[in-house]
Short mmCIF file of C-alpha atoms and ligand atoms in Angstrom, two decimals:
data_model
loop_
_atom_site.label_atom_id
_atom_site.label_comp_id
_atom_site.label_asym_id
_atom_site.label_seq_id
_atom_site.Cartn_x
_atom_site.Cartn_y
_atom_site.Cartn_z
CA MET A 1444 15.23 16.06 15.37
CA ASN A 1445 16.56 19.49 14.42
CA ALA A 1446 19.82 21.36 14.75
CA GLN A 1447 21.98 18.39 13.82
CA LYS A 1448 25.38 18.66 12.30
CA GLU A 1449 25.43 17.55 8.73
CA GLU A 1450 25.61 13.79 8.43
CA LYS A 1451 28.53 12.66 6.31
CA LEU A 1452 28.04 9.77 3.93
CA ILE A 1453 29.24 6.44 5.31
CA PHE A 1454 31.91 6.44 2.59
CA GLU A 1455 33.21 9.82 3.74
CA GLN A 1456 33.56 8.50 7.28
CA SER A 1457 35.83 5.69 6.16
CA ILE A 1458 39.08 5.22 8.14
CA GLU A 1459 41.58 2.90 6.59
CA GLY A 1460 41.79 -0.34 8.54
CA ALA A 1461 38.72 0.33 10.72
CA CYS A 1462 36.40 -2.63 11.04
CA ALA A 1463 33.00 -3.14 12.65
CA ALA A 1464 33.44 -6.87 13.09
CA ASN A 1465 36.30 -8.53 14.90
CA LEU A 1466 36.98 -11.93 13.43
CA PRO A 1467 39.75 -14.25 14.61
CA ALA A 1468 42.58 -14.93 12.20
CA CYS A 1469 42.09 -17.83 9.84
CA ASP A 1470 43.62 -20.99 11.31
CA VAL A 1471 43.23 -23.34 8.34
CA PRO A 1472 45.25 -23.21 5.13
CA GLU A 1473 43.77 -21.02 2.44
CA ILE A 1474 42.74 -22.87 -0.69
CA LYS A 1475 42.59 -21.22 -4.06
CA PRO A 1476 39.07 -21.93 -5.29
CA ASP A 1477 38.62 -23.76 -8.52
CA TYR A 1478 36.66 -21.09 -10.37
CA SER A 1479 33.97 -22.04 -12.77
CA ILE A 1480 33.43 -18.30 -13.34
CA PRO A 1481 35.25 -17.07 -16.47
CA PRO A 1482 38.39 -15.22 -15.34
CA GLN A 1483 37.51 -12.03 -17.24
CA LEU A 1484 34.44 -11.67 -15.02
CA ILE A 1485 36.41 -11.75 -11.79
CA ALA A 1486 37.35 -8.37 -10.31
CA GLU A 1487 41.05 -7.71 -9.79
CA THR A 1488 40.64 -5.37 -6.86
CA ALA A 1489 38.39 -5.61 -3.82
CA PRO A 1490 35.27 -3.41 -3.87
CA GLU A 1491 35.74 0.05 -2.35
CA LEU A 1492 33.62 -0.38 0.72
CA PRO A 1493 33.68 2.04 3.65
CA GLU A 1494 35.85 0.96 6.56
CA VAL A 1495 34.23 2.08 9.81
CA THR A 1496 34.03 1.01 13.44
CA GLU A 1497 30.93 -0.53 14.94
CA SER A 1498 30.01 2.74 16.73
CA GLN A 1499 30.41 4.78 13.56
CA LEU A 1500 28.17 2.35 11.75
CA THR A 1501 25.49 2.26 14.46
CA ARG A 1502 25.48 6.02 14.95
CA HIS A 1503 25.32 6.77 11.24
CA PHE A 1504 22.21 4.72 10.66
CA THR A 1505 20.61 5.78 13.95
CA HIS A 1506 21.09 9.44 12.97
CA LEU A 1507 19.48 8.80 9.59
CA ALA A 1508 16.61 6.87 11.19
CA ASN A 1509 15.97 9.73 13.61
CA ARG A 1510 15.50 12.14 10.74
CA MET A 1511 12.70 10.08 9.27
CA MET A 1512 9.01 10.80 9.48
CA SER A 1513 7.46 7.44 10.27
CA VAL A 1514 4.31 5.82 11.64
CA ASP A 1515 6.24 4.97 14.78
CA ALA A 1516 7.20 8.60 15.38
CA ASN A 1517 4.58 10.80 13.71
CA PHE A 1518 0.91 11.12 12.81
CA TYR A 1519 0.77 9.91 9.21
CA PRO A 1520 -2.65 10.69 7.68
CA LEU A 1521 -1.84 9.58 4.15
CA GLY A 1522 -5.15 9.02 2.33
CA SER A 1523 -5.63 5.99 0.08
CA CYS A 1524 -2.59 4.39 1.65
CA THR A 1525 -3.62 3.44 5.16
CA MET A 1526 -0.46 4.11 7.11
CA LYS A 1527 -1.60 3.01 10.52
CA TYR A 1528 0.58 1.98 13.41
CA ASN A 1529 2.08 -1.46 13.00
CA PRO A 1530 1.44 -3.55 16.08
CA LYS A 1531 4.69 -4.85 17.52
CA ILE A 1532 3.12 -8.26 18.03
CA ASN A 1533 3.01 -8.61 14.22
CA GLU A 1534 6.75 -8.06 14.06
CA TRP A 1535 7.30 -10.54 16.88
CA ALA A 1536 5.34 -13.22 15.02
CA ALA A 1537 6.99 -12.54 11.67
CA GLY A 1538 10.39 -12.72 13.38
CA LEU A 1539 9.86 -16.14 14.97
CA GLU A 1540 12.72 -18.44 14.02
CA GLY A 1541 10.37 -21.15 12.85
CA PHE A 1542 9.24 -18.75 10.14
CA THR A 1543 12.39 -16.81 9.31
CA ASN A 1544 14.55 -19.91 8.94
CA LEU A 1545 12.23 -21.68 6.52
CA HIS A 1546 13.51 -22.38 3.05
CA PRO A 1547 11.05 -22.44 0.14
CA TYR A 1548 12.55 -25.69 -1.15
CA GLN A 1549 11.94 -27.49 2.13
CA HIS A 1550 9.85 -30.66 2.00
CA ILE A 1551 6.13 -30.08 2.39
CA ASP A 1552 6.09 -32.26 5.54
CA ASP A 1553 8.53 -29.88 7.22
CA VAL A 1554 6.51 -26.71 6.58
CA GLN A 1555 3.08 -27.83 7.73
CA GLY A 1556 2.81 -25.01 10.27
CA ALA A 1557 3.52 -22.34 7.67
CA LEU A 1558 1.01 -23.86 5.26
CA GLU A 1559 -1.61 -24.09 8.01
CA LEU A 1560 -1.15 -20.37 8.71
CA MET A 1561 -1.56 -19.60 5.01
CA TYR A 1562 -4.60 -21.82 4.75
CA ASN A 1563 -6.30 -20.22 7.76
CA LEU A 1564 -5.50 -16.71 6.49
CA ARG A 1565 -6.98 -17.69 3.14
CA LYS A 1566 -10.17 -18.77 4.91
CA TYR A 1567 -10.40 -15.56 6.97
CA LEU A 1568 -10.00 -13.42 3.86
CA GLU A 1569 -12.65 -15.46 2.05
CA GLU A 1570 -15.04 -14.83 4.93
CA ILE A 1571 -14.28 -11.10 5.10
CA ALA A 1572 -14.81 -10.81 1.33
CA GLY A 1573 -17.91 -12.99 1.26
CA LEU A 1574 -16.43 -14.69 -1.81
CA ALA A 1575 -15.65 -18.29 -2.76
CA GLU A 1576 -11.86 -18.46 -2.86
CA VAL A 1577 -8.75 -16.41 -2.12
CA SER A 1578 -5.28 -16.62 -3.66
CA LEU A 1579 -2.46 -15.28 -1.48
CA SER A 1580 0.10 -15.13 -4.30
CA PRO A 1581 0.15 -11.50 -5.52
CA ALA A 1582 2.86 -9.37 -3.93
CA ALA A 1583 1.17 -5.95 -3.90
CA GLY A 1584 -2.10 -4.17 -4.62
CA ALA A 1585 -1.21 -3.41 -8.22
CA HIS A 1586 0.00 -6.99 -8.64
CA GLY A 1587 -3.38 -8.18 -7.29
CA GLU A 1588 -5.11 -6.03 -9.89
CA LEU A 1589 -2.95 -7.45 -12.67
CA THR A 1590 -3.55 -11.01 -11.47
CA SER A 1591 -7.29 -10.32 -11.30
CA VAL A 1592 -7.42 -8.91 -14.80
CA MET A 1593 -5.56 -12.05 -15.96
CA VAL A 1594 -8.18 -14.18 -14.20
CA ILE A 1595 -10.98 -12.20 -15.88
CA ARG A 1596 -9.25 -12.56 -19.23
CA GLY A 1597 -8.84 -16.29 -18.64
CA TYR A 1598 -12.55 -16.55 -17.93
CA TYR A 1599 -13.55 -14.68 -21.11
CA ASN A 1600 -11.08 -16.60 -23.23
CA ASP A 1601 -13.28 -19.57 -22.40
CA THR A 1602 -16.66 -17.90 -22.64
CA ASP A 1603 -16.77 -14.67 -24.63
CA ARG A 1604 -13.52 -13.72 -26.32
CA GLN A 1605 -14.51 -10.31 -27.61
CA ARG A 1606 -14.63 -8.73 -24.12
CA ASP A 1607 -11.45 -6.67 -23.87
CA ARG A 1608 -12.64 -3.43 -22.28
CA ILE A 1609 -12.62 -2.36 -18.65
CA LEU A 1610 -14.57 0.57 -17.25
CA ILE A 1611 -12.86 2.77 -14.67
CA PRO A 1612 -14.34 5.73 -12.75
CA ASP A 1613 -12.51 9.06 -13.05
CA SER A 1614 -11.71 8.98 -9.32
CA ALA A 1615 -9.77 5.70 -9.62
CA HIS A 1616 -6.29 5.01 -8.29
CA GLY A 1617 -3.67 5.25 -11.05
CA THR A 1618 -2.74 1.59 -10.77
CA ASN A 1619 -6.21 0.54 -12.04
CA PRO A 1620 -5.84 1.66 -15.66
CA ALA A 1621 -2.14 0.71 -15.59
CA SER A 1622 -2.92 -2.90 -14.61
CA CYS A 1623 -5.52 -3.16 -17.38
CA ALA A 1624 -3.12 -1.80 -19.97
CA LEU A 1625 -0.37 -4.17 -18.84
CA CYS A 1626 -2.78 -7.03 -19.44
CA GLY A 1627 -3.67 -5.84 -22.93
CA MET A 1628 -7.12 -4.54 -22.01
CA HIS A 1629 -8.58 -1.24 -23.14
CA THR A 1630 -9.97 1.18 -20.60
CA THR A 1631 -12.91 3.56 -20.70
CA VAL A 1632 -13.44 6.28 -18.11
CA VAL A 1633 -16.82 6.54 -16.38
CA LYS A 1634 -17.71 9.98 -15.03
CA SER A 1635 -18.53 10.87 -11.43
CA THR A 1636 -21.61 12.86 -10.47
CA PRO A 1637 -21.19 16.22 -8.68
CA GLU A 1638 -21.83 14.23 -5.47
CA GLY A 1639 -18.72 12.16 -6.17
CA LEU A 1640 -20.46 8.86 -7.05
CA VAL A 1641 -20.48 6.81 -10.26
CA ASP A 1642 -22.69 8.46 -12.86
CA LEU A 1643 -25.19 5.66 -13.58
CA ALA A 1644 -26.38 7.16 -16.87
CA ASP A 1645 -22.79 7.39 -18.11
CA LEU A 1646 -22.16 3.82 -16.99
CA ALA A 1647 -25.27 2.53 -18.77
CA GLU A 1648 -24.13 4.28 -21.92
CA LYS A 1649 -20.60 2.89 -21.86
CA VAL A 1650 -21.21 -0.72 -20.86
CA ASP A 1651 -21.63 -3.02 -23.87
CA GLU A 1652 -20.90 -6.49 -25.25
CA LYS A 1653 -17.15 -5.72 -25.24
CA THR A 1654 -17.07 -4.81 -21.54
CA ALA A 1655 -15.19 -7.37 -19.47
CA ALA A 1656 -15.48 -5.63 -16.12
CA MET A 1657 -15.72 -2.44 -14.18
CA MET A 1658 -13.04 -1.70 -11.58
CA ILE A 1659 -14.49 0.22 -8.71
CA THR A 1660 -13.12 1.42 -5.39
CA ASN A 1661 -15.84 1.47 -2.74
CA PRO A 1662 -15.64 3.44 -0.58
CA ASN A 1663 -14.05 5.46 -3.37
CA THR A 1664 -10.97 7.65 -3.25
CA LEU A 1665 -13.11 10.61 -2.21
CA GLY A 1666 -13.98 8.63 0.92
CA LEU A 1667 -17.60 8.12 -0.17
CA PHE A 1668 -19.50 4.85 -0.13
CA ASP A 1669 -21.31 4.47 -3.42
CA SER A 1670 -24.81 3.57 -2.26
CA ASN A 1671 -25.77 2.63 -5.84
CA ILE A 1672 -23.34 -0.27 -5.74
CA THR A 1673 -25.96 -3.02 -6.09
CA GLU A 1674 -27.46 -1.14 -9.04
CA ILE A 1675 -23.99 -0.82 -10.60
CA ALA A 1676 -23.51 -4.58 -10.12
CA ARG A 1677 -26.88 -5.25 -11.75
CA ILE A 1678 -26.05 -3.11 -14.80
CA LEU A 1679 -22.76 -4.96 -15.27
CA HIS A 1680 -24.18 -8.42 -14.71
CA ASP A 1681 -27.12 -7.77 -17.04
CA ASN A 1682 -24.51 -6.96 -19.69
CA GLY A 1683 -22.49 -10.11 -18.95
CA ALA A 1684 -19.59 -8.22 -17.31
CA GLN A 1685 -17.80 -8.57 -13.95
CA LEU A 1686 -17.70 -6.19 -11.01
CA TYR A 1687 -14.14 -5.76 -9.71
CA LEU A 1688 -13.49 -4.15 -6.33
CA ASP A 1689 -10.24 -2.37 -5.58
CA GLY A 1690 -10.12 -3.34 -1.91
CA ALA A 1691 -6.75 -1.77 -1.14
CA ASN A 1692 -8.24 0.12 1.78
CA MET A 1693 -10.90 -2.00 3.42
CA ASN A 1694 -10.74 -0.24 6.80
CA ALA A 1695 -14.14 1.37 6.34
CA ILE A 1696 -16.07 -1.83 5.74
CA ILE A 1697 -14.23 -4.90 7.06
CA GLY A 1698 -16.34 -6.95 9.40
CA ARG A 1699 -19.43 -4.94 8.58
CA VAL A 1700 -20.10 -5.32 4.86
CA ARG A 1701 -18.99 -8.21 2.64
CA PRO A 1702 -18.18 -7.17 -0.94
CA GLY A 1703 -19.58 -10.49 -2.21
CA ASP A 1704 -22.95 -9.43 -0.80
CA PHE A 1705 -23.08 -6.22 -2.81
CA GLY A 1706 -22.36 -7.93 -6.10
CA VAL A 1707 -18.56 -8.05 -6.36
CA ASP A 1708 -17.20 -10.94 -8.47
CA ILE A 1709 -13.50 -10.38 -7.87
CA MET A 1710 -11.38 -8.10 -5.68
CA HIS A 1711 -7.94 -7.57 -4.20
CA TYR A 1712 -6.82 -6.73 -0.69
CA ASN A 1713 -3.74 -4.81 0.37
CA LEU A 1714 -2.55 -6.70 3.43
CA HIS A 1715 0.16 -4.07 3.93
CA LYS A 1716 -2.48 -1.36 4.28
CA THR A 1717 -5.63 -2.72 5.90
CA PHE A 1718 -3.90 -5.50 7.81
CA ALA A 1719 -1.01 -3.50 9.21
CA THR A 1720 2.37 -4.32 7.70
CA PRO A 1721 4.97 -1.54 7.64
CA HIS A 1722 5.31 -0.51 3.99
CA GLY A 1723 7.29 2.70 3.93
CA CYS A 1724 9.36 3.31 0.81
CA GLY A 1725 7.24 0.94 -1.23
CA GLY A 1726 7.36 -2.44 0.38
CA PRO A 1727 7.07 -5.21 1.22
CA GLY A 1728 3.43 -5.94 0.55
CA ALA A 1729 0.89 -8.58 -0.33
CA GLY A 1730 -2.20 -8.23 -2.50
CA PRO A 1731 -4.32 -11.40 -2.19
CA ILE A 1732 -7.31 -11.64 -4.49
CA ALA A 1733 -10.75 -13.08 -3.79
CA VAL A 1734 -13.10 -14.44 -6.45
CA ALA A 1735 -16.66 -15.70 -6.83
CA GLU A 1736 -17.42 -19.32 -7.69
CA HIS A 1737 -17.34 -18.94 -11.49
CA LEU A 1738 -13.77 -17.53 -11.48
CA ARG A 1739 -12.18 -20.03 -9.07
CA GLU A 1740 -10.58 -22.36 -11.58
CA TYR A 1741 -8.57 -19.50 -13.14
CA LEU A 1742 -6.78 -18.52 -9.89
CA PRO A 1743 -2.98 -18.70 -9.87
CA VAL A 1744 -1.06 -21.73 -8.60
CA PRO A 1745 0.08 -22.95 -6.19
CA GLN A 1746 -2.99 -22.94 -3.99
CA VAL A 1747 -2.66 -23.99 -0.38
CA GLU A 1748 -5.24 -26.70 0.35
CA ARG A 1749 -6.19 -28.98 3.20
CA LYS A 1750 -6.33 -32.69 2.43
CA ASP A 1751 -7.51 -34.69 5.43
CA ASP A 1752 -5.03 -33.75 8.16
CA LYS A 1753 -2.38 -32.44 5.87
CA PHE A 1754 -1.76 -29.10 4.15
CA ILE A 1755 -0.59 -29.27 0.55
CA LEU A 1756 0.30 -26.97 -2.34
CA ASP A 1757 -1.90 -27.68 -5.32
CA TYR A 1758 -0.25 -27.00 -8.70
CA ALA A 1759 -2.63 -29.16 -10.73
CA ARG A 1760 -5.28 -26.67 -11.74
CA LYS A 1761 -5.87 -27.06 -15.44
CA LYS A 1762 -7.32 -23.62 -16.18
CA SER A 1763 -5.08 -21.67 -13.81
CA ILE A 1764 -3.47 -18.50 -15.19
CA GLY A 1765 -0.21 -20.00 -13.83
CA GLN A 1766 2.24 -18.80 -11.25
CA VAL A 1767 2.47 -15.04 -10.60
CA ARG A 1768 5.06 -15.02 -7.85
CA THR A 1769 8.03 -17.16 -6.88
CA PHE A 1770 7.19 -19.84 -4.34
CA TYR A 1771 4.20 -19.03 -2.09
CA GLY A 1772 3.95 -15.25 -2.16
CA GLN A 1773 5.17 -12.70 0.36
CA PHE A 1774 5.19 -15.00 3.34
CA SER A 1775 6.28 -12.67 6.14
CA VAL A 1776 3.52 -10.20 5.23
CA LEU A 1777 1.01 -13.06 5.41
CA VAL A 1778 2.24 -13.85 8.93
CA ARG A 1779 1.67 -10.24 9.98
CA ALA A 1780 -1.85 -10.11 8.52
CA TYR A 1781 -2.72 -13.41 10.17
CA THR A 1782 -1.43 -12.13 13.52
CA TYR A 1783 -3.38 -8.91 13.13
CA ILE A 1784 -6.64 -10.73 12.45
CA ARG A 1785 -6.10 -13.21 15.31
CA ALA A 1786 -5.15 -10.47 17.77
CA LEU A 1787 -8.30 -8.46 16.99
CA GLY A 1788 -10.81 -11.28 16.56
CA ALA A 1789 -14.16 -10.87 14.81
CA LYS A 1790 -15.39 -8.16 17.19
CA GLY A 1791 -12.14 -6.24 16.98
CA ILE A 1792 -12.20 -6.25 13.19
CA LYS A 1793 -15.65 -4.70 13.23
CA GLN A 1794 -14.47 -2.11 15.75
CA VAL A 1795 -11.65 -1.22 13.33
CA CYS A 1796 -14.10 -0.10 10.70
CA GLU A 1797 -16.32 1.79 13.13
CA ASN A 1798 -13.39 3.73 14.59
CA ALA A 1799 -11.88 4.44 11.17
CA VAL A 1800 -15.14 6.01 9.98
CA LEU A 1801 -15.70 7.92 13.22
CA ASN A 1802 -12.19 9.40 13.20
CA ALA A 1803 -12.43 10.51 9.58
CA ASN A 1804 -15.80 12.18 10.08
CA TYR A 1805 -14.58 13.96 13.19
CA LEU A 1806 -11.60 15.41 11.30
CA ALA A 1807 -13.63 16.38 8.23
CA LYS A 1808 -16.25 18.15 10.32
CA CYS A 1809 -13.67 20.13 12.31
CA LEU A 1810 -11.59 21.13 9.27
CA GLN A 1811 -14.63 22.41 7.41
CA THR A 1812 -14.41 25.94 8.83
CA HIS A 1813 -10.93 26.63 7.43
CA TYR A 1814 -10.85 24.48 4.29
CA THR A 1815 -13.29 23.65 1.51
CA LEU A 1816 -15.01 20.29 1.76
CA PRO A 1817 -15.98 19.58 -1.87
CA TYR A 1818 -18.20 16.60 -1.05
CA ASN A 1819 -20.79 16.37 1.66
CA LEU A 1820 -20.43 14.36 4.82
CA PRO A 1821 -20.70 11.68 6.05
CA CYS A 1822 -17.49 10.18 4.70
CA MET A 1823 -16.06 6.72 5.25
CA HIS A 1824 -12.45 6.07 6.33
CA GLU A 1825 -11.01 9.06 4.47
CA PHE A 1826 -12.06 12.36 2.91
CA VAL A 1827 -10.73 15.11 0.70
CA ILE A 1828 -10.47 18.82 1.34
CA SER A 1829 -9.49 21.45 -1.16
CA ALA A 1830 -7.07 24.30 -0.48
CA ASP A 1831 -8.78 26.46 -3.12
CA ARG A 1832 -9.41 29.29 -0.64
CA GLN A 1833 -5.73 29.28 0.28
CA LYS A 1834 -4.74 29.18 -3.39
CA SER A 1835 -6.61 32.41 -4.01
CA ARG A 1836 -4.10 33.95 -1.55
CA GLY A 1837 -1.16 32.46 -3.42
CA VAL A 1838 -0.55 29.46 -1.15
CA ARG A 1839 -0.84 25.99 -2.62
CA ALA A 1840 -1.74 22.64 -1.08
CA LEU A 1841 1.93 21.72 -1.48
CA ASP A 1842 3.00 24.64 0.74
CA ILE A 1843 0.56 23.50 3.41
CA ALA A 1844 1.91 19.97 3.21
CA LYS A 1845 5.48 21.21 3.65
CA ARG A 1846 4.47 23.37 6.62
CA LEU A 1847 2.89 20.35 8.36
CA LEU A 1848 6.38 18.82 8.55
CA ASP A 1849 7.45 21.69 10.83
CA TYR A 1850 4.70 20.66 13.22
CA GLY A 1851 5.81 17.02 13.25
CA ILE A 1852 3.02 15.70 11.04
CA HIS A 1853 3.53 13.69 7.87
CA PRO A 1854 1.56 15.38 5.07
CA PRO A 1855 -1.63 13.77 3.78
CA THR A 1856 -1.86 12.53 0.18
CA MET A 1857 -1.62 15.46 -2.24
CA TYR A 1858 -3.24 16.30 -5.58
CA PHE A 1859 -5.16 13.02 -5.74
CA PRO A 1860 -7.82 12.25 -6.85
CA LEU A 1861 -7.27 14.40 -9.89
CA ILE A 1862 -10.85 15.64 -10.06
CA VAL A 1863 -10.41 17.89 -6.99
CA PRO A 1864 -8.29 21.06 -7.38
CA GLU A 1865 -5.60 21.60 -4.69
CA CYS A 1866 -6.64 18.30 -3.21
CA ILE A 1867 -5.58 17.18 0.26
CA MET A 1868 -6.69 13.64 1.03
CA VAL A 1869 -6.77 12.66 4.68
CA GLU A 1870 -7.03 9.25 6.28
CA PRO A 1871 -6.55 9.30 10.05
CA THR A 1872 -7.06 5.49 10.44
CA GLU A 1873 -8.73 3.84 13.39
CA THR A 1874 -5.65 3.71 15.56
CA GLU A 1875 -5.24 7.39 16.51
CA THR A 1876 -6.20 8.95 19.83
CA LEU A 1877 -8.51 11.94 20.18
CA GLU A 1878 -5.48 13.98 21.35
CA THR A 1879 -3.63 13.28 18.10
CA LEU A 1880 -6.67 14.11 15.99
CA ASP A 1881 -7.16 17.37 17.90
CA TYR A 1882 -3.50 18.28 17.43
CA PHE A 1883 -3.90 17.80 13.68
CA ILE A 1884 -7.04 19.97 13.61
CA GLU A 1885 -5.35 22.75 15.63
CA THR A 1886 -2.30 22.60 13.38
CA MET A 1887 -4.35 22.79 10.18
CA GLN A 1888 -6.22 25.80 11.61
CA LYS A 1889 -2.96 27.45 12.64
CA ILE A 1890 -1.61 26.96 9.12
CA ALA A 1891 -4.81 28.40 7.61
CA ASN A 1892 -4.21 31.50 9.74
CA GLU A 1893 -0.56 31.65 8.68
CA VAL A 1894 -1.71 31.63 5.06
CA ILE A 1895 -3.45 34.93 5.79
CA SER A 1896 -0.87 36.54 8.09
CA GLN A 1897 2.47 35.31 6.66
CA PRO A 1898 2.08 33.65 3.26
CA ASP A 1899 5.84 33.99 2.54
CA LEU A 1900 6.62 31.73 5.46
CA LEU A 1901 4.46 29.05 3.87
CA HIS A 1902 6.38 29.34 0.62
CA SER A 1903 9.69 28.57 2.34
CA ALA A 1904 8.43 25.77 4.60
CA PRO A 1905 9.66 23.44 5.95
CA LEU A 1906 11.91 25.59 8.15
CA THR A 1907 13.00 22.98 10.67
CA MET A 1908 13.75 19.86 8.62
CA PRO A 1909 17.27 18.60 7.85
CA VAL A 1910 16.40 19.10 4.19
CA ARG A 1911 14.41 22.19 3.14
CA ARG A 1912 12.35 22.58 -0.02
CA VAL A 1913 13.86 20.41 -2.74
CA ASP A 1914 13.56 20.82 -6.47
CA GLU A 1915 11.85 17.50 -7.02
CA VAL A 1916 12.13 17.46 -10.79
CA ARG A 1917 15.86 18.24 -10.72
CA ALA A 1918 16.44 15.77 -7.91
CA ALA A 1919 14.94 13.02 -10.03
CA ARG A 1920 16.72 13.97 -13.25
CA GLN A 1921 20.17 14.87 -11.95
CA LEU A 1922 21.02 12.40 -9.27
CA ASP A 1923 23.73 13.83 -7.04
CA LEU A 1924 25.83 10.87 -6.04
CA ARG A 1925 28.24 12.87 -3.98
CA TRP A 1926 30.87 10.40 -3.03
CA LYS A 1927 34.02 10.22 -5.07
CA LYS A 1928 37.11 8.59 -3.74
CA GLU A 1929 40.08 10.93 -3.64
CA LYS A 1930 42.90 9.43 -5.58
C1 PLP B 3400 -2.43 1.61 -2.66
C2 PLP B 3400 -3.52 1.43 -3.59
C3 PLP B 3400 -3.36 0.61 -4.72
C4 PLP B 3400 -2.04 -0.02 -5.11
O1 PLP B 3400 -1.47 -0.84 -4.14
P1 PLP B 3400 0.12 -1.15 -4.15
O2 PLP B 3400 0.29 -2.17 -3.08
O3 PLP B 3400 0.79 0.14 -3.85
O4 PLP B 3400 0.47 -1.68 -5.49
C5 PLP B 3400 -4.44 0.44 -5.54
N1 PLP B 3400 -5.62 1.04 -5.30
C6 PLP B 3400 -5.81 1.84 -4.22
C7 PLP B 3400 -7.16 2.48 -4.00
C8 PLP B 3400 -4.77 2.06 -3.33
O5 PLP B 3400 -4.94 2.87 -2.27
#
């Protein structure tokens, strides 16, 4: 990966006349098109695209790909994001021609197989949630939250219009309050106890006749399962409010606990996290939502249904919040999630959650000697450590993260949740071997020793990456778009 010569931009590699594709000369007369585009909108010169050979093109992008940290090349313990390996069989299934060549405007009779897959996935997700109905439409976790808040709002528009407030624990993912705000709801923060769980007294004080719901992540972003969850559900239900579960990372409980059984009324999944779709650089994703009986009629359209032997798309739901995504949602992600569930089977899904929890506890226990563990074990699928001891020697969690790159490990999630100083949030996932976990432990211990013996080295890490420490603020504010054509 290291010691490469600097990679020129593809534009800088341009050689006049070079071409990656070799097309035969045109053997039919050229016809001037009859433009319906206004002439002032038509460019007079061709776009300045790079002219390169096929080898230049291939090598350029292969070089760039080789510089990447990725789940296929590196351990990637990003907490609250579930970056596990992406089984190649998922990619095979999503790449099948019968799926990739579908057009969303095709007649319903010609897409029965695709609809059957969606219908079956819907049923699997309903069973895993222990809830009445799933909608596959939302295109990401945050989009699932927004859709859910719209469903909740739809429900209260019919039943109790004054409810416009949503309670959110202080350990929540940032998208939770953002989705509420986008939907015109107000948010109120509920405190955590020193043990990292929802403070029941604070909840009881804040819930009232204006509360529409509480959004909770369980296990929460500290990696702890809130064992008071049925009590939390009772408090909300007694006050006429809904319990919403942020189910972005279900690894710790799928196949073992059904959210519907612990009082959840509505939730979202992140198929791209728990159900293994590659989602580097922010996409693609899918965030299906699951709802209890009383919220069903508000779900978005279209809904994929089975009518006798045929699969249909139902648009005729009177109280539906409407359509939240073009066509049927993020279809190729649905194919991957379906493949993942079918490949594992019911037993395999349960094994996923057992291994995820085992791996996280193993790491947390072994890291305890060199780093502070602010919350007690056992954890679920992830946990947080604090680099507060290292900070007292002038080395921050960020420096540790950068140093991990030199050892070939993608850094964990940093500085989140906000309630833990110098927070490092680790999620190994269920798919890592003991050897990989041990390598991570050894590396973290080595770095803890470096903090004591050579703190300056930590400040200049990474030492071996193609790009060293960047000024992130400046990089975002002053984009350096280097290429300028020489006139
Ligand atoms: C990732 C995540 C989200 C947001 O999901 P996106 O698909 O990135 O929109 C919400 N909540 C939690 C706990 C998450 O980890």
